Every structure is written in structure tokens, then in C-alpha cells.
CSV table of C-alpha atoms in Angstrom, one decimal:
chain,number,residue,atom,x,y,z
A,1,MET,CA,96.5,-14.3,-115.8
A,2,ALA,CA,94.0,-11.4,-115.3
A,3,THR,CA,92.2,-12.0,-112.2
A,4,SER,CA,89.2,-10.1,-110.7
A,5,LEU,CA,89.7,-9.2,-106.8
A,6,THR,CA,86.2,-8.3,-106.6
A,7,THR,CA,84.7,-12.0,-105.6
A,8,GLY,CA,85.5,-14.4,-103.0
A,9,ARG,CA,86.4,-14.2,-99.1
A,10,PRO,CA,88.2,-11.2,-98.8
A,11,TRP,CA,91.2,-12.4,-96.5
A,12,ARG,CA,91.6,-15.4,-98.9
A,13,VAL,CA,91.8,-13.2,-102.2
A,14,ILE,CA,94.3,-10.8,-100.5
A,15,LEU,CA,96.4,-13.9,-98.9
A,16,ALA,CA,96.5,-15.6,-102.2
A,17,PHE,CA,97.3,-12.4,-104.5
A,18,SER,CA,100.3,-11.6,-101.7
A,19,VAL,CA,101.7,-14.8,-101.5
A,20,PRO,CA,103.6,-14.3,-104.9
A,21,LEU,CA,104.3,-11.0,-103.9
A,22,LEU,CA,106.1,-12.1,-100.8
A,23,ILE,CA,107.6,-15.0,-102.6
A,24,GLY,CA,108.9,-12.2,-105.2
A,25,ASN,CA,110.0,-10.1,-102.6
A,26,VAL,CA,111.9,-12.9,-100.6
A,27,VAL,CA,113.6,-13.8,-103.8
A,28,GLN,CA,114.6,-10.1,-104.6
A,29,GLN,CA,116.1,-9.7,-101.2
A,30,LEU,CA,117.7,-13.2,-101.5
A,31,TYR,CA,119.5,-11.9,-104.7
A,32,GLN,CA,120.6,-9.0,-102.8
A,33,VAL,CA,121.7,-10.7,-100.1
A,34,VAL,CA,124.1,-13.1,-102.6
A,35,ASP,CA,125.5,-9.5,-103.8
A,36,THR,CA,125.9,-8.7,-100.3
A,37,ILE,CA,127.6,-12.0,-99.2
A,38,VAL,CA,129.6,-12.1,-102.3
A,39,VAL,CA,131.2,-8.7,-102.2
A,40,GLY,CA,131.8,-9.0,-98.3
A,41,ARG,CA,133.6,-12.0,-98.6
A,42,GLU,CA,135.4,-11.7,-102.0
A,43,LEU,CA,136.0,-8.1,-101.7
A,44,GLY,CA,136.4,-7.3,-97.9
A,45,VAL,CA,134.4,-5.1,-95.5
A,46,ASN,CA,135.2,-1.9,-97.0
A,47,SER,CA,133.9,-2.9,-100.2
A,48,LEU,CA,131.1,-4.0,-98.2
A,49,ALA,CA,130.6,-0.8,-96.5
A,50,ALA,CA,131.1,1.3,-99.7
A,51,VAL,CA,128.0,-0.7,-101.3
A,52,GLY,CA,126.1,-0.2,-98.0
A,53,ALA,CA,127.0,3.6,-98.2
A,54,THR,CA,125.1,4.0,-101.4
A,55,GLY,CA,121.9,2.6,-100.5
A,56,SER,CA,120.0,5.5,-99.4
A,57,LEU,CA,121.0,7.7,-102.3
A,58,LEU,CA,120.1,5.0,-104.9
A,59,PHE,CA,116.6,4.7,-102.9
A,60,LEU,CA,116.2,8.6,-103.1
A,61,LEU,CA,115.9,8.3,-107.0
A,62,LEU,CA,115.0,4.7,-107.7
A,63,GLY,CA,112.7,4.6,-104.6
A,64,PHE,CA,110.9,7.3,-106.2
A,65,ALA,CA,110.7,5.6,-109.2
A,66,TRP,CA,109.3,2.4,-107.8
A,67,GLY,CA,106.9,4.3,-105.8
A,68,MET,CA,105.6,6.5,-108.8
A,69,THR,CA,105.0,3.7,-111.3
A,70,SER,CA,103.0,1.9,-108.5
A,71,GLY,CA,100.7,5.0,-108.2
A,72,PHE,CA,100.6,4.8,-112.0
A,73,ALA,CA,99.2,1.4,-111.7
A,74,ILE,CA,96.3,2.4,-109.4
A,75,PRO,CA,94.1,3.9,-112.1
A,76,THR,CA,94.7,0.7,-114.3
A,77,ALA,CA,93.2,-1.7,-111.4
A,78,GLN,CA,90.4,0.8,-110.9
A,79,ALA,CA,89.4,0.6,-114.6
A,80,PHE,CA,89.8,-2.9,-114.6
A,81,GLY,CA,87.4,-3.2,-111.5
A,82,ALA,CA,84.9,-1.2,-113.3
A,83,LYS,CA,85.4,-3.4,-116.3
A,84,ASP,CA,86.6,-0.6,-118.7
A,85,ASP,CA,88.7,-2.0,-121.0
A,86,ALA,CA,89.4,1.3,-122.9
A,87,ALA,CA,90.2,3.1,-119.6
A,88,VAL,CA,93.0,0.2,-118.9
A,89,ARG,CA,94.6,0.7,-122.2
A,90,ARG,CA,94.6,4.3,-121.8
A,91,SER,CA,96.0,4.1,-118.3
A,92,VAL,CA,98.6,1.8,-119.5
A,93,ALA,CA,99.7,4.3,-122.4
A,94,THR,CA,99.9,7.2,-120.0
A,95,GLY,CA,101.9,5.2,-117.6
A,96,THR,CA,104.4,4.2,-120.1
A,97,LEU,CA,104.8,7.6,-121.4
A,98,LEU,CA,105.3,9.0,-117.7
A,99,SER,CA,107.7,6.1,-117.0
A,100,ALA,CA,110.0,6.7,-119.9
A,101,ALA,CA,110.2,10.4,-119.3
A,102,ALA,CA,111.3,9.5,-115.7
A,103,SER,CA,113.8,7.1,-116.8
A,104,ILE,CA,115.5,9.5,-118.8
A,105,LEU,CA,115.9,12.3,-116.3
A,106,ILE,CA,117.5,9.5,-113.8
A,107,THR,CA,119.9,7.9,-116.3
A,108,ILE,CA,121.2,11.5,-117.1
A,109,GLY,CA,121.2,13.3,-114.1
A,110,GLY,CA,121.8,10.2,-111.6
A,111,PRO,CA,125.6,9.3,-112.4
A,112,MET,CA,126.5,13.1,-112.4
A,113,LEU,CA,125.2,13.5,-109.1
A,114,ALA,CA,126.6,10.5,-107.5
A,115,GLU,CA,129.8,11.9,-106.4
A,116,PRO,CA,128.9,15.1,-105.1
A,117,VAL,CA,126.0,13.8,-103.1
A,118,LEU,CA,128.1,10.8,-101.6
A,119,VAL,CA,130.7,13.4,-100.5
A,120,LEU,CA,128.1,15.8,-99.0
A,121,MET,CA,126.9,12.7,-97.2
A,122,GLN,CA,130.3,12.6,-95.5
A,123,THR,CA,131.0,8.9,-97.0
A,124,PRO,CA,134.3,7.9,-95.5
A,125,PRO,CA,137.1,8.9,-97.9
A,126,GLU,CA,138.1,5.1,-97.9
A,127,LEU,CA,134.8,4.0,-99.4
A,128,LEU,CA,134.2,6.9,-101.8
A,129,ALA,CA,135.8,5.5,-104.9
A,130,GLU,CA,133.9,2.4,-104.8
A,131,ALA,CA,130.5,3.7,-103.5
A,132,THR,CA,130.6,6.3,-106.5
A,133,LEU,CA,131.1,3.7,-109.0
A,134,PHE,CA,128.9,1.5,-107.7
A,135,THR,CA,126.2,4.3,-107.8
A,136,GLN,CA,127.0,5.4,-111.5
A,137,VAL,CA,126.6,2.1,-112.9
A,138,SER,CA,123.3,1.5,-110.9
A,139,PHE,CA,121.8,5.0,-112.1
A,140,LEU,CA,122.9,4.2,-115.9
A,141,GLY,CA,120.7,0.9,-115.7
A,142,ALA,CA,117.5,2.9,-114.2
A,143,GLY,CA,115.5,2.4,-117.4
A,144,ALA,CA,115.4,-1.5,-116.7
A,145,THR,CA,114.8,-0.8,-112.9
A,146,MET,CA,111.9,1.6,-114.0
A,147,PHE,CA,110.4,-0.4,-116.9
A,148,PHE,CA,110.5,-3.8,-114.8
A,149,ASN,CA,108.8,-2.2,-111.8
A,150,TYR,CA,106.0,-0.7,-114.1
A,151,LEU,CA,105.6,-3.8,-116.3
A,152,SER,CA,104.9,-5.7,-113.0
A,153,ALA,CA,102.7,-3.1,-111.3
A,154,ILE,CA,100.4,-3.1,-114.3
A,155,ILE,CA,100.4,-6.8,-114.7
A,156,ARG,CA,99.6,-6.9,-110.9
A,157,ALA,CA,96.7,-4.4,-111.4
A,158,ILE,CA,94.7,-6.6,-113.5
A,159,GLY,CA,95.1,-9.3,-110.7
A,160,ASP,CA,98.0,-11.4,-111.7
A,161,SER,CA,100.5,-11.4,-109.0
A,162,LYS,CA,101.9,-14.8,-110.1
A,163,THR,CA,103.6,-14.0,-113.6
A,164,PRO,CA,106.0,-11.2,-112.4
A,165,LEU,CA,107.2,-13.3,-110.1
A,166,VAL,CA,108.2,-15.9,-112.3
A,167,PHE,CA,110.2,-13.5,-114.3
A,168,LEU,CA,111.8,-12.1,-111.2
A,169,THR,CA,112.8,-15.7,-110.2
A,170,ILE,CA,114.4,-16.1,-113.4
A,171,ALA,CA,116.1,-12.7,-113.3
A,172,CYS,CA,117.4,-13.3,-109.8
A,173,ALA,CA,118.9,-16.5,-110.5
A,174,LEU,CA,120.8,-14.9,-113.7
A,175,ASN,CA,121.9,-12.1,-111.2
A,176,VAL,CA,123.5,-14.6,-108.7
A,177,VAL,CA,125.3,-16.3,-111.8
A,178,LEU,CA,126.5,-13.0,-113.1
A,179,VAL,CA,127.6,-11.5,-109.6
A,180,ILE,CA,129.4,-14.5,-108.7
A,181,LEU,CA,131.5,-14.3,-112.1
A,182,LEU,CA,131.7,-10.6,-112.5
A,183,VAL,CA,132.9,-10.1,-108.8
A,184,GLY,CA,135.1,-13.3,-108.6
A,185,PRO,CA,136.6,-14.6,-111.6
A,186,ILE,CA,136.4,-11.4,-114.0
A,187,GLY,CA,137.0,-9.3,-111.3
A,188,TRP,CA,135.4,-6.3,-111.9
A,189,GLY,CA,134.6,-5.6,-108.3
A,190,VAL,CA,131.6,-3.8,-107.1
A,191,ALA,CA,130.9,-2.1,-110.7
A,192,GLY,CA,130.4,-6.0,-111.5
A,193,ALA,CA,127.9,-6.2,-108.8
A,194,ALA,CA,126.0,-3.3,-110.0
A,195,LEU,CA,125.9,-4.5,-113.7
A,196,ALA,CA,124.7,-7.8,-112.9
A,197,THR,CA,121.7,-6.4,-111.1
A,198,VAL,CA,121.0,-4.2,-114.4
A,199,VAL,CA,121.4,-6.9,-116.9
A,200,SER,CA,119.1,-9.2,-114.9
A,201,GLN,CA,116.2,-6.2,-114.8
A,202,ALA,CA,116.9,-5.7,-118.0
A,203,VAL,CA,116.0,-9.4,-119.1
A,204,SER,CA,112.8,-9.3,-117.3
A,205,VAL,CA,111.7,-6.4,-118.7
A,206,LEU,CA,111.9,-8.0,-122.0
A,207,LEU,CA,110.2,-11.2,-120.7
A,208,CYS,CA,107.5,-9.1,-119.3
A,209,LEU,CA,106.9,-7.5,-122.7
A,210,GLU,CA,106.6,-10.7,-124.4
A,211,PHE,CA,104.3,-12.1,-122.0
A,212,VAL,CA,102.0,-9.2,-122.4
A,213,ARG,CA,102.1,-9.3,-126.1
A,214,ARG,CA,101.3,-13.2,-126.2
A,215,ARG,CA,99.0,-13.6,-123.1
A,216,MET,CA,97.4,-10.0,-122.2
A,217,PRO,CA,95.6,-8.5,-125.0
A,218,MET,CA,93.9,-6.2,-122.7
A,219,LEU,CA,97.0,-4.3,-122.2
A,220,HIS,CA,97.8,-4.0,-125.8
A,221,VAL,CA,97.8,-0.1,-126.4
A,222,ARG,CA,96.2,0.9,-129.6
A,223,ARG,CA,97.1,4.0,-131.6
A,224,ALA,CA,94.3,5.9,-130.3
A,225,ASP,CA,95.1,4.9,-126.9
A,226,TRP,CA,98.6,6.9,-127.0
A,227,LYS,CA,96.5,10.2,-127.5
A,228,VAL,CA,96.5,10.9,-123.8
A,229,THR,CA,94.7,14.0,-122.6
A,230,ARG,CA,95.7,16.3,-119.7
A,231,ASP,CA,93.5,14.8,-117.7
A,232,ASP,CA,95.0,11.1,-118.1
A,233,ILE,CA,98.2,12.8,-117.2
A,234,ALA,CA,96.9,14.7,-114.1
A,235,ASP,CA,95.2,11.5,-113.0
A,236,HIS,CA,98.2,9.5,-113.0
A,237,LEU,CA,100.5,12.1,-111.7
A,238,ARG,CA,98.2,12.8,-108.9
A,239,LEU,CA,98.7,9.2,-107.5
A,240,GLY,CA,102.3,8.8,-108.9
A,241,LEU,CA,104.1,11.8,-107.9
A,242,PRO,CA,102.9,11.7,-104.2
A,243,MET,CA,103.8,8.1,-103.9
A,244,GLY,CA,107.2,8.6,-105.5
A,245,PHE,CA,107.6,11.6,-103.3
A,246,GLN,CA,106.8,9.6,-100.2
A,247,ALA,CA,109.5,7.1,-101.1
A,248,SER,CA,111.9,9.9,-101.8
A,249,ILE,CA,111.0,11.6,-98.4
A,250,ILE,CA,111.7,8.4,-96.6
A,251,ALA,CA,115.0,8.4,-98.6
A,252,ILE,CA,116.1,11.7,-97.4
A,253,GLY,CA,115.6,10.3,-93.9
A,254,THR,CA,117.7,7.5,-94.8
A,255,LEU,CA,120.4,9.6,-96.4
A,256,VAL,CA,120.7,11.6,-92.9
A,257,VAL,CA,120.9,8.3,-91.1
A,258,GLN,CA,123.4,7.3,-93.4
A,259,VAL,CA,125.6,10.6,-92.5
A,260,ALA,CA,125.1,9.8,-89.1
A,261,LEU,CA,126.6,6.0,-89.7
A,262,ASN,CA,129.3,7.5,-91.8
A,263,MET,CA,130.5,9.6,-88.5
A,264,LEU,CA,130.4,6.2,-86.3
A,265,GLY,CA,132.9,4.5,-88.8
A,266,ALA,CA,133.2,1.8,-91.3
A,267,GLU,CA,132.3,-0.7,-88.8
A,268,ALA,CA,128.8,0.8,-88.0
A,269,VAL,CA,128.0,1.0,-91.6
A,270,ALA,CA,128.7,-2.5,-92.3
A,271,ALA,CA,126.6,-3.4,-89.4
A,272,TYR,CA,123.6,-1.1,-90.5
A,273,THR,CA,124.0,-2.6,-94.3
A,274,THR,CA,124.1,-6.0,-92.8
A,275,ALA,CA,121.0,-5.8,-90.4
A,276,SER,CA,119.1,-4.1,-93.2
A,277,ARG,CA,119.4,-7.1,-95.7
A,278,VAL,CA,118.2,-9.3,-92.7
A,279,ASP,CA,115.5,-6.9,-91.8
A,280,SER,CA,114.2,-6.6,-95.7
A,281,LEU,CA,114.0,-10.3,-95.8
A,282,ALA,CA,111.6,-10.2,-92.6
A,283,THR,CA,109.4,-6.9,-93.7
A,284,ALA,CA,109.0,-8.7,-97.1
A,285,LEU,CA,105.9,-10.2,-96.2
A,286,LEU,CA,104.4,-7.1,-94.5
A,287,ALA,CA,105.4,-4.9,-97.8
A,288,SER,CA,103.8,-7.7,-99.6
A,289,LEU,CA,100.5,-7.5,-97.8
A,290,GLY,CA,100.4,-3.8,-98.1
A,291,LEU,CA,100.8,-4.1,-101.8
A,292,ALA,CA,97.9,-6.8,-102.4
A,293,VAL,CA,95.7,-4.5,-100.1
A,294,SER,CA,96.2,-1.6,-102.4
A,295,MET,CA,95.4,-3.5,-105.7
A,296,TYR,CA,92.6,-5.3,-103.8
A,297,VAL,CA,91.1,-1.7,-102.8
A,298,ALA,CA,91.7,0.0,-106.0
A,299,GLN,CA,89.8,-3.0,-108.2
A,300,ASN,CA,86.8,-3.1,-105.4
A,301,PHE,CA,86.6,0.4,-105.7
A,302,GLY,CA,86.2,0.6,-109.4
A,303,GLY,CA,83.9,-2.2,-108.7
A,304,ARG,CA,81.8,-0.2,-106.6
A,305,ARG,CA,82.1,-2.7,-103.5
A,306,PRO,CA,82.7,-0.5,-100.2
A,307,ASP,CA,81.9,-3.5,-98.2
A,308,ARG,CA,84.4,-5.8,-99.6
A,309,ILE,CA,87.0,-2.9,-98.9
A,310,ARG,CA,86.0,-2.3,-95.4
A,311,ALA,CA,85.9,-6.2,-94.6
A,312,GLY,CA,89.2,-6.8,-96.4
A,313,VAL,CA,91.1,-4.1,-94.8
A,314,LYS,CA,90.2,-5.2,-91.3
A,315,GLN,CA,91.1,-8.9,-92.1
A,316,ALA,CA,94.3,-7.8,-93.7
A,317,THR,CA,95.3,-5.8,-90.3
A,318,TRP,CA,94.8,-8.7,-88.3
A,319,MET,CA,96.8,-10.8,-90.6
A,320,ALA,CA,99.7,-8.1,-90.4
A,321,LEU,CA,99.7,-8.2,-86.7
A,322,ILE,CA,100.0,-11.6,-86.3
A,323,ALA,CA,103.0,-11.9,-88.8
A,324,SER,CA,104.8,-9.1,-87.1
A,325,VAL,CA,104.8,-11.1,-83.9
A,326,VAL,CA,106.1,-14.2,-85.4
A,327,LEU,CA,108.7,-12.3,-87.6
A,328,GLY,CA,109.7,-10.3,-84.4
A,329,VAL,CA,110.4,-13.3,-82.4
A,330,VAL,CA,112.3,-15.1,-85.4
A,331,LEU,CA,114.6,-12.1,-85.9
A,332,ILE,CA,115.0,-11.7,-82.1
A,333,ALA,CA,116.2,-15.3,-81.2
A,334,PHE,CA,117.8,-15.6,-84.5
A,335,GLY,CA,119.3,-12.4,-85.6
A,336,THR,CA,123.1,-13.4,-84.6
A,337,HIS,CA,123.2,-16.4,-86.6
A,338,LEU,CA,121.3,-14.7,-89.7
A,339,VAL,CA,124.2,-11.9,-89.7
A,340,ARG,CA,127.0,-13.8,-89.6
A,341,LEU,CA,126.0,-15.3,-92.8
A,342,PHE,CA,127.2,-11.9,-94.2
A,343,VAL,CA,130.7,-11.4,-92.5
A,344,GLY,CA,133.5,-13.3,-91.9
A,345,GLU,CA,135.6,-14.2,-89.1
A,346,GLY,CA,136.9,-11.3,-86.7
A,347,SER,CA,134.0,-9.3,-87.4
A,348,ASP,CA,132.1,-9.5,-84.1
A,349,GLU,CA,131.7,-6.0,-83.5
A,350,VAL,CA,129.9,-5.6,-86.8
A,351,VAL,CA,127.6,-8.8,-85.8
A,352,GLU,CA,126.7,-7.3,-82.2
A,353,LEU,CA,125.7,-3.8,-83.8
A,354,ALA,CA,123.5,-5.4,-86.5
A,355,HIS,CA,122.0,-7.8,-84.0
A,356,LEU,CA,121.0,-4.7,-81.7
A,357,MET,CA,119.2,-3.2,-84.8
A,358,LEU,CA,117.7,-6.3,-85.5
A,359,ILE,CA,116.1,-6.5,-81.6
A,360,ILE,CA,115.0,-2.7,-82.1
A,361,ASN,CA,113.0,-3.4,-85.4
A,362,GLY,CA,111.6,-6.9,-84.5
A,363,ALA,CA,109.9,-5.5,-81.4
A,364,THR,CA,108.2,-2.9,-83.2
A,365,TYR,CA,107.2,-4.9,-86.6
A,366,ALA,CA,103.2,-4.7,-85.4
A,367,LEU,CA,103.7,-0.7,-86.3
A,368,LEU,CA,104.9,-1.6,-89.4
A,369,GLY,CA,102.4,-4.1,-90.1
A,370,VAL,CA,99.6,-1.7,-89.6
A,371,LEU,CA,101.3,1.1,-91.3
A,372,PHE,CA,101.7,-0.9,-94.8
A,373,VAL,CA,98.0,-2.2,-94.6
A,374,LEU,CA,96.5,1.3,-94.0
A,375,ARG,CA,98.9,3.2,-96.5
A,376,GLY,CA,97.9,0.7,-99.0
A,377,ALA,CA,94.2,0.8,-98.3
A,378,LEU,CA,94.2,4.5,-98.7
A,379,GLN,CA,96.2,4.8,-101.9
A,380,GLY,CA,94.0,2.1,-103.3
A,381,LEU,CA,91.0,4.5,-102.8
A,382,GLY,CA,92.9,7.2,-104.7
A,383,GLN,CA,93.9,9.3,-101.7
A,384,ALA,CA,97.4,10.7,-102.1
A,385,MET,CA,97.7,13.1,-99.6
A,386,ILE,CA,97.6,11.4,-96.0
A,387,PRO,CA,100.4,8.8,-97.3
A,388,THR,CA,102.5,11.6,-98.6
A,389,ILE,CA,102.0,13.7,-95.2
A,390,THR,CA,102.9,10.6,-93.4
A,391,GLY,CA,106.0,10.2,-95.3
A,392,VAL,CA,106.9,13.7,-94.2
A,393,VAL,CA,106.2,12.8,-90.8
A,394,GLU,CA,108.6,9.6,-91.3
A,395,LEU,CA,111.2,12.1,-92.3
A,396,PHE,CA,110.9,14.2,-89.1
A,397,MET,CA,110.9,11.4,-86.8
A,398,ARG,CA,113.7,9.6,-88.5
A,399,VAL,CA,116.1,12.6,-88.9
A,400,GLY,CA,115.4,13.7,-85.5
A,401,ALA,CA,116.3,10.3,-84.1
A,402,ALA,CA,119.2,9.9,-86.2
A,403,VAL,CA,120.9,13.3,-85.0
A,404,VAL,CA,119.6,13.8,-81.4
A,405,LEU,CA,119.6,9.8,-80.3
A,406,GLY,CA,122.7,9.0,-82.3
A,407,ALA,CA,124.5,11.8,-80.7
A,408,LEU,CA,123.4,10.3,-77.3
A,409,PHE,CA,123.5,6.7,-77.6
A,410,GLY,CA,125.8,6.1,-80.8
A,411,PHE,CA,124.5,3.2,-83.0
A,412,GLY,CA,121.7,2.3,-80.9
A,413,GLY,CA,120.2,5.6,-81.0
A,414,VAL,CA,120.5,5.5,-84.7
A,415,ALA,CA,118.7,2.1,-85.1
A,416,ALA,CA,115.8,3.5,-83.3
A,417,SER,CA,115.1,5.9,-85.8
A,418,ASN,CA,113.2,3.2,-87.9
A,419,PRO,CA,110.2,2.4,-85.1
A,420,LEU,CA,110.0,6.1,-84.3
A,421,ALA,CA,109.2,6.9,-87.8
A,422,TRP,CA,106.5,4.1,-88.0
A,423,VAL,CA,105.0,5.6,-84.9
A,424,GLY,CA,104.9,9.0,-86.4
A,425,ALA,CA,103.0,7.6,-89.5
A,426,VAL,CA,100.6,5.1,-87.7
A,427,VAL,CA,99.1,7.9,-85.6
A,428,ILE,CA,98.4,9.8,-88.9
A,429,LEU,CA,97.0,6.9,-90.9
A,430,ILE,CA,94.8,5.3,-88.1
A,431,PRO,CA,92.7,8.3,-87.9
A,432,ALA,CA,92.7,8.9,-91.6
A,433,TYR,CA,91.4,5.4,-92.4
A,434,VAL,CA,88.8,5.4,-89.9
A,435,ARG,CA,87.3,8.3,-91.4
A,436,ALA,CA,87.6,6.5,-94.7
A,437,HIS,CA,86.1,3.4,-93.3
A,438,ARG,CA,83.3,5.4,-92.1
A,439,ALA,CA,82.4,6.8,-95.4
A,440,LEU,CA,82.6,3.8,-97.5
A,441,ALA,CA,79.9,2.4,-95.0
A,442,LYS,CA,77.5,5.3,-96.3
A,443,MET,CA,78.2,4.3,-100.2
A,444,PRO,CA,76.0,1.9,-102.0
A,445,VAL,CA,77.1,-1.6,-102.6
A,446,ASN,CA,77.4,-2.3,-106.2
A,447,PRO,CA,74.4,0.2,-107.3
A,448,LEU,CA,72.8,-0.7,-111.0
A,449,GLU,CA,74.5,2.3,-112.5
A,450,PRO,CA,74.2,2.6,-116.5
A,451,THR,CA,77.7,1.7,-118.3
A,452,LEU,CA,78.7,3.5,-121.8
A,453,THR,CA,76.2,1.4,-123.7
A,454,THR,CA,73.3,0.9,-121.3
A,455,PRO,CA,69.9,2.0,-122.5
A,456,ILE,CA,68.0,4.3,-120.2
A,457,ALA,CA,64.3,4.5,-120.4
A,458,LEU,CA,63.3,8.1,-121.3
A,459,VAL,CA,59.9,9.8,-121.1
A,460,GLY,CA,58.2,10.4,-124.5
A,461,PRO,CA,57.2,13.7,-125.7
A,462,ASP,CA,53.7,12.6,-126.7
A,463,ASN,CA,51.9,10.5,-124.2
A,464,SER,CA,54.2,10.1,-121.5
A,465,SER,CA,55.4,6.6,-122.5
A,466,LEU,CA,58.9,5.0,-122.0
A,467,THR,CA,61.3,4.7,-124.7
A,468,VAL,CA,64.2,2.3,-124.5
A,469,ASP,CA,66.1,3.1,-127.7
A,470,ALA,CA,68.4,6.1,-126.2
A,471,VAL,CA,72.0,5.1,-125.5
A,472,VAL,CA,74.3,7.2,-122.7
A,473,THR,CA,77.4,8.2,-124.1
A,474,GLN,CA,78.7,9.8,-120.9
A,475,PRO,CA,81.3,7.6,-118.8
A,476,VAL,CA,78.6,7.5,-115.9
A,477,PRO,CA,81.0,5.2,-114.1
A,478,ILE,CA,83.5,7.8,-113.6
A,479,ILE,CA,81.0,9.9,-112.5
A,480,VAL,CA,80.2,7.6,-109.9
A,481,GLN,CA,84.0,7.1,-108.6
A,482,ARG,CA,84.1,10.9,-108.6
A,483,ARG,CA,81.0,11.0,-106.3
A,484,TRP,CA,82.6,8.1,-104.3
A,485,LYS,CA,86.1,10.3,-103.9
A,486,LYS,CA,83.9,13.3,-102.7
A,487,LEU,CA,82.6,11.4,-99.9
A,488,LEU,CA,85.8,9.8,-99.1
A,489,ARG,CA,87.4,13.2,-98.5
A,490,ARG,CA,84.6,14.7,-96.3
């Protein structure tokens, strides 16, 4: 159900919106954990390492798709906050067309690039065949991944974070059943694990479409809405491309990390893969909070409530810091036990290396929490440049750590690339948001601006009397938002 995020206590609104996102992230991570456990225990450490070796390459393209579709939903959230139904529908149409185009490109290009890129990444020869197969199957199902992400994003943009959770949970349960069957009794190996994910996400797409058809008339695109303009496309690409590019920049950094790991051997790859699965479960909370902040800020920006934006971001930052400390303590204290869920007996070195990475990450989660919140806030305000710059900084910091520290300290140096990348991003995000915070303080709170059909009193031509039968047909709220954006850029 559509919900406005422009009323209520900010921290409660953000928390209530982020809880379903958190559960959804955890559920999604859990079915990836099941994939890892099934592959690791049924097929062995080499197959586990082969799947792990594909992570950075998949994230390079699929991460771009995820970031881009999230960017497409921000204009939808801003239009919903401004109560402009026509703009909401037009935004949905624009995002759908752009998502379809991106899906086609990834589906065609991804499978062809898989093996050459994996070879370029110096994937160990014993892992190459399975890694290539897993990557190709995953890219062939890119359309399902893209549209589930996009449909979930636009449903969240109008304030409903619970429905995507329901469909994601159903898909995850289906994925668990399929991966056990396809990898185990049917014996399709790593291809079965990839296919299970693709099929489950395709089911999610169908469920989302049916829900929108039945329950969300405001997202029903009409024939006239498909006639998108260059301005519509430019607006969506202005946010979508930088957010996708930002994800790809991070993925390029992880590609370099993957190369460094490949040079350290299969056990290092398996350890990093396993630690990343556990780490992803822990950071799901912080990622959910950042996404909630993005949608909260976007709606309040559209609703012209700068006071709520300032208060909400401040309160969300405190929530992120508290959660970071708790998560870090849990990971450092119980990391070894969690890692052993993924690997069988005789993998003590893998467990030891994975726990080292969890200690390094867990001790620096506060940086990641601040990063997610401030980046989400700036994206919700429609700012694309600073988040993109932070992605570039993360790239250089991560690559530098992987190459230099990896050569000096081995696996520990490579593991340190994550917190060093977070440091570089936060150093830029804090002053950028402080400037935006001060600009928001100068903006009027919920001004009485005319809408598309608001009568405006005009001075009559004869005796200076007032007439009230004139109607403004120019989209004044959009002009107000553009004026806000100019203030934010100063």
C-alpha cells in the first residue's frame, strides 16, 4: 500500500520503512548463503571458489543494473511526495523503457564477455570452466534480475517497503528448494545454482506485476504516458547512470581485489567468498537504512519539507552508528562459528583467513554506516555528482590497498581494502552533506505554492479589482524543485 513518508516522527518513519528492507536483504543474503553452503558441501571447495570468483564480474554488470534502477525510482518518489500522479506514471514509463534497454544489452553482451574477462582476471585454471558456466547462466537471466529490482524500487518509491519483501521471501524459498534439487539430485552443478536464482527472480517479477495491476492504480501507465520526452529520459539518466556507474566503479575495484586473491590461491578465494557472505548478512542492516533514507529524503524533497530532511538524516546517522557497533561486536566475537557453517572439516586455513577479514570489517562498520546514510541522503536530494566521485575514490583506495598491501601482507592486506575505501568515501561525503544540510536550512518549509489547478488572484484591467478565475497551467511545483536544486548546488 502506498504510504507517505512526509508525516510522522522522522526516526520512526525511517525505521518502519527500513525494517522490511532489512528483512528482505537478510532473506536475500540467506538464500545466497544456502547457495554457498549447498555448492561448498555438495561440490567441494573448488566449486565454491569458482562461484566466488564470479562475484566481482557479476556485480560489475548486474550491480550497474541495480544501481541504475534505484536511480530511476528517485524521480518517482519525488513526484509522489509532490502528489503529482501524472508525473509518477510518466516516471514509471520512462524507467521501464530504460530498464528494458539495459536488460537487452546485458543479456546479449554478458555471456560473450564471461570467459575472456575471467581469464583476464587470472582466474585459476581449475576454477575457470565452472566460473564461466555460472557467469553465463546468470547473465542470461539478467532481465529477471533487472525488472525485479526496478519493480521493487518503484513500489518502495511510493512508500511500500513491505510488498517487495513478501515477494522476495517467496522467491527465496523457491530458490532454496530449486538449488537443493538442481545441484543435488538432478546434478546440474554450479549451472543449477545459477539457474535456481534466475527462475526464482522471474517468479518475483510476475508477482510484482500482478500486485501492481490489482492494488496500485497510481502505477498504471496509460497510453499517453509512454510518450516520454527527452527531458524525462535525461532526468532519469541523470540519476540512474551515476548510481549505476557508482556500483560499477566499486565492482571494478572488487575485480582488482579478485585478481589479487586469485594470485594467492583457491583457499584465499574461498575464504574471501565465505567471509563476504557473512559480512553481507551483517551489512544488510546498514544498506537498508541507507536505502530508506534515500526514499525518505526524495519524498520529503518533493513535498517541500527541508526541516524533515535535516532531522531525519541526523537521526538516521545515530541509528547507523549504534547498529554498526553492535554488528561489529557480533562479527568479531562469533565470526569463526559463522564461517564454519559454510565449509566442511579440514578447511582450518579458510576459516582462519575468513575470520581475519570479518575482524577487519567489523571494527570499521561505523564508517560504512555513515557512508550509506549520507550517500542515500544526497541521492534522495537528486545529487548525482558527489556519490559518483565517492565511487571513484573508493575504486582508487580499494585498488591501491589490494595491490600494495596485498603484496606486502598477503590476505590481510587485501581484506583491508574495504575499510580503506570506506574512509575515502566518508571524507568526501561528510562535507558534501554538511553543505546540503546548511542549504536546506535556508529553504522554506511547505510553502503555499500553486499547483497545476490552483486559481491565482490576478489584478483586473479596469479598476484594480481582483479576479480569481484564472488557472495556472504551468507545473509550478517542478519550478520550485528546480529552485531548491540550485540552492543545493551552491
